[in-house]
XYZ file of N, CA, C and O in Angstrom:
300
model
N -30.691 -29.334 -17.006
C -29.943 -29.932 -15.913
C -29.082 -28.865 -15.249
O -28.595 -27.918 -15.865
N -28.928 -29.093 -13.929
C -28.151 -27.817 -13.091
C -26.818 -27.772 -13.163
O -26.527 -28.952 -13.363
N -25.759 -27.124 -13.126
C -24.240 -27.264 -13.296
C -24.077 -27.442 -11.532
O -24.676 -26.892 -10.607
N -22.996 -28.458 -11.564
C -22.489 -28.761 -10.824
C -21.717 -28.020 -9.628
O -20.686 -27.563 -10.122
N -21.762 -27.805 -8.686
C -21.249 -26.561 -7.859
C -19.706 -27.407 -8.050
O -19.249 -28.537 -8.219
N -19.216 -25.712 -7.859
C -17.893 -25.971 -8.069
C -16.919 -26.360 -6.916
O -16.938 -25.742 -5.852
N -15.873 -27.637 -7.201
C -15.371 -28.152 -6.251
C -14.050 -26.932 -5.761
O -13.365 -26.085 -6.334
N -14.258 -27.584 -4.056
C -12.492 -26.907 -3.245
C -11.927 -27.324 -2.607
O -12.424 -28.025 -1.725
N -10.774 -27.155 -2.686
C -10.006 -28.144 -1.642
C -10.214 -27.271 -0.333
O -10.755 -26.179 -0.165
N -9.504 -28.266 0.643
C -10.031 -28.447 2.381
C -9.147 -27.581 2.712
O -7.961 -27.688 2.401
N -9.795 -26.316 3.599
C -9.120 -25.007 3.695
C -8.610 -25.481 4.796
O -8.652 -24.403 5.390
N -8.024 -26.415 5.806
C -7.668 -27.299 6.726
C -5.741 -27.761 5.752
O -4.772 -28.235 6.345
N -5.788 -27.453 4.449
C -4.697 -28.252 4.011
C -4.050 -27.033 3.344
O -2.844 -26.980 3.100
N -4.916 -26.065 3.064
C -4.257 -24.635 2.940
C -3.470 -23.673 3.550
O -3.813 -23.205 4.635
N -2.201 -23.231 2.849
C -1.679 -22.014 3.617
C -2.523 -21.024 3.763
O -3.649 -20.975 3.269
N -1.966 -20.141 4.498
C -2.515 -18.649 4.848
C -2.430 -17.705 3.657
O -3.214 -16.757 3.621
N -1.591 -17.872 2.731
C -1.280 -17.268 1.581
C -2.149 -18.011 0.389
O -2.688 -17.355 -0.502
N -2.257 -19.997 0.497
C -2.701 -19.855 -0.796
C -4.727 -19.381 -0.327
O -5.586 -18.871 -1.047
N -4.786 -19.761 0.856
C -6.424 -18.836 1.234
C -6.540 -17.681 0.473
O -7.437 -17.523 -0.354
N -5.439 -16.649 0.779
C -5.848 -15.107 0.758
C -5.878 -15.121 -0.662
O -6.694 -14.405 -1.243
N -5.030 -15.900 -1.344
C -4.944 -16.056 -3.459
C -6.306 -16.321 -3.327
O -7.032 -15.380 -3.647
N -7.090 -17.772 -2.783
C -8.311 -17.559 -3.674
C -9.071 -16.490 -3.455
O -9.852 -15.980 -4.259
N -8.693 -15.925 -1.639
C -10.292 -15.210 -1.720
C -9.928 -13.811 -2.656
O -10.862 -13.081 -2.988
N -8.663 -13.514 -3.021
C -8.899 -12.850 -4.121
C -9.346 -13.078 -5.338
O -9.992 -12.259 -5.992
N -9.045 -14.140 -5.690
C -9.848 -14.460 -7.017
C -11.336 -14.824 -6.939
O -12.087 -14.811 -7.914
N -11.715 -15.172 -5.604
C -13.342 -15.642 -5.593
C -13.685 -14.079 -5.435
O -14.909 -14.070 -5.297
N -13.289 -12.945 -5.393
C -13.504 -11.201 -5.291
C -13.202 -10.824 -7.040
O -13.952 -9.956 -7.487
N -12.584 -11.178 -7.630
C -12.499 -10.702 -8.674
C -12.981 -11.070 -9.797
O -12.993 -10.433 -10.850
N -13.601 -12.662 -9.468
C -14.433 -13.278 -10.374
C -16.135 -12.755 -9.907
O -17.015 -12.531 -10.738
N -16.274 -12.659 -8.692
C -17.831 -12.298 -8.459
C -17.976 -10.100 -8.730
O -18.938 -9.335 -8.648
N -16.869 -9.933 -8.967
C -16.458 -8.289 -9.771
C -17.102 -8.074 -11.127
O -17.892 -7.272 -11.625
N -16.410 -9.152 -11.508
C -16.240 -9.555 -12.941
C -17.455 -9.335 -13.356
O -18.401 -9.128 -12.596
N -17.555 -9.377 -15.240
C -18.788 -9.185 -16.046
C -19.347 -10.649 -15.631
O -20.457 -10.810 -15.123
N -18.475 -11.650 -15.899
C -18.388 -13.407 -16.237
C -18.528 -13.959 -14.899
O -17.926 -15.030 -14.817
N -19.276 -13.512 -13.505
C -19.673 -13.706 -12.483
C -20.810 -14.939 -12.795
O -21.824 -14.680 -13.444
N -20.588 -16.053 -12.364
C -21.595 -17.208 -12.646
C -22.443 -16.984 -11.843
O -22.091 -17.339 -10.718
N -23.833 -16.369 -11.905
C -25.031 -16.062 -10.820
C -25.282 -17.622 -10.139
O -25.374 -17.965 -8.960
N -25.330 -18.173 -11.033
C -25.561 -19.692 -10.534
C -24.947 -20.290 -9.368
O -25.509 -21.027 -8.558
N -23.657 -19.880 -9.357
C -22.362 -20.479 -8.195
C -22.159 -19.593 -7.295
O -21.310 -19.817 -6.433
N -23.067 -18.105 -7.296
C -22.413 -17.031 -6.450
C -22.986 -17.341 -4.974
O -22.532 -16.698 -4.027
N -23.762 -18.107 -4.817
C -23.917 -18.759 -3.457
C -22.685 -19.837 -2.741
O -22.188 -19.644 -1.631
N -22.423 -20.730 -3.452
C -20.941 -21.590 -3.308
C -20.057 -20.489 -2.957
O -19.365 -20.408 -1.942
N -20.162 -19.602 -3.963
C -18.479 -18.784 -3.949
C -18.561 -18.008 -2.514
O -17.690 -17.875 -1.654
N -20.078 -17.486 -2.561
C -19.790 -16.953 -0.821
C -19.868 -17.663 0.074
O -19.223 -17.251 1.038
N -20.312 -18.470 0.213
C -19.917 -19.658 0.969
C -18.276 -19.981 1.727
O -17.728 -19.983 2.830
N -17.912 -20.301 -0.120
C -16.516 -20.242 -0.012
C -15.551 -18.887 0.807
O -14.868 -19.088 1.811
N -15.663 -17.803 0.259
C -15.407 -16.842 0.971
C -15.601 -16.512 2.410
O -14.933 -15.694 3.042
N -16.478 -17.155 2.811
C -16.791 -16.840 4.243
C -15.909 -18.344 5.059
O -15.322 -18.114 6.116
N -15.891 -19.472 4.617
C -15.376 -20.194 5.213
C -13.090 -20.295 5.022
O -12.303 -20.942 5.713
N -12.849 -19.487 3.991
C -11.751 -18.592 3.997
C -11.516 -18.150 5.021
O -10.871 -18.721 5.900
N -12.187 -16.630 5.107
C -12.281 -15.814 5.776
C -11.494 -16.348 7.245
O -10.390 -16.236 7.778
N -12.762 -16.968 7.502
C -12.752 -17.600 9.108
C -11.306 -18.248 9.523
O -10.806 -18.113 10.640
N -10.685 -19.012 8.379
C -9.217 -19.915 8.744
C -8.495 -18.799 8.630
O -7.456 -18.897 9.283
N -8.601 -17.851 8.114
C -7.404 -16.901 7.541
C -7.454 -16.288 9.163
O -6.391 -16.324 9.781
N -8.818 -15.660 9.938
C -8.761 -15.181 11.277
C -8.177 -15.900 12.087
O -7.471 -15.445 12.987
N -8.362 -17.001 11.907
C -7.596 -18.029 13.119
C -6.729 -18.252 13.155
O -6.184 -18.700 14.164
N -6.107 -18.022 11.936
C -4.420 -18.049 11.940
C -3.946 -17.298 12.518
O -3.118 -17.407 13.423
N -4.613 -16.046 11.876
C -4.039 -14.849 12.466
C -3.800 -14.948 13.793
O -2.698 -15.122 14.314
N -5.211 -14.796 14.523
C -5.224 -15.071 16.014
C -4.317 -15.834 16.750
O -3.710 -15.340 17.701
N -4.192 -16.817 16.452
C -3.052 -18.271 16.676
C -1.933 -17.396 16.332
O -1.709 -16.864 17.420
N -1.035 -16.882 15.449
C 0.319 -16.323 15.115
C 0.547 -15.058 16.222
O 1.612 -14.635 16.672
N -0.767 -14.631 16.484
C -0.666 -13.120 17.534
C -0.323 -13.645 18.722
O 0.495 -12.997 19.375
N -0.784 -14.778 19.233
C -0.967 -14.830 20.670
C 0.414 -15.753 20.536
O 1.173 -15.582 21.490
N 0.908 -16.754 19.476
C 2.084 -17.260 19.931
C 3.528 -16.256 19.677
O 4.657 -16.520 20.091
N 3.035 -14.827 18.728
C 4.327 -13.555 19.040
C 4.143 -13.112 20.239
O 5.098 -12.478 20.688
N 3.306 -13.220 20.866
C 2.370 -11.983 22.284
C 3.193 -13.547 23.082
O 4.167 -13.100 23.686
N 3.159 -14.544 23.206
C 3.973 -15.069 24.205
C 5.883 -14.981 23.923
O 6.675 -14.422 24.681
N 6.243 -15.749 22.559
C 7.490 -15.349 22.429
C 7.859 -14.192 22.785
O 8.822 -14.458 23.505
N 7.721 -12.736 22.774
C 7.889 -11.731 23.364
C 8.183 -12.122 24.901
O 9.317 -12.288 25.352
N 7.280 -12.213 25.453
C 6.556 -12.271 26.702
C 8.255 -12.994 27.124
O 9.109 -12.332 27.713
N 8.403 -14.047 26.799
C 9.363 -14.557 27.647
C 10.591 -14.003 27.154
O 11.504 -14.484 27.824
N 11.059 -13.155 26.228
C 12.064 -11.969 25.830
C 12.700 -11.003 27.086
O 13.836 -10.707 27.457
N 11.243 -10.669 27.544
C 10.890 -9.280 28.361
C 11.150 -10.148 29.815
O 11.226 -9.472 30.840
N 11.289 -11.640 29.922
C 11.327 -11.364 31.445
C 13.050 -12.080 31.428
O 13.375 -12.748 32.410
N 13.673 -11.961 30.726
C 15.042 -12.538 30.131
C 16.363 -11.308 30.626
O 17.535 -11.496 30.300
């Protein structure tokens, strides 16, 4: 019988910080000797759909400093 892919919570309810914790640990477990070949599809999965919220934050935090500025400079 197949093991169960492993569950995650909704990167929608995640900080920006606890993201970047897992995708370090989903990096240090697929490092690892004890890398589950079985789940390493999930885990990149997982990693890539990280990834993506962690950019958008970013993006979103740049452009709302790039405006706060903005109205600094015409002050």
């Amino acid at each position: 019988m197949a093991e169960k892919e492993p569950e995650f919570s909704p990167v929608e309810k995640m900080s920006y910080a606890q993201s970047v914790t897992e995708l370090d640990n989903i990096l240090r477990m697929m490092q690892s000797d004890n890398c589950d070949i079985d789940h390493l599809a999930a885990y990149t999965r997982r990693a890539a759909e990280l990834l993506r919220a962690c950019r958008s934050r970013l993006t979103t935090t740049e452009e709302e400093l790039k405006s706060i500025l903005a109205t600094l400079e015409e002050k």
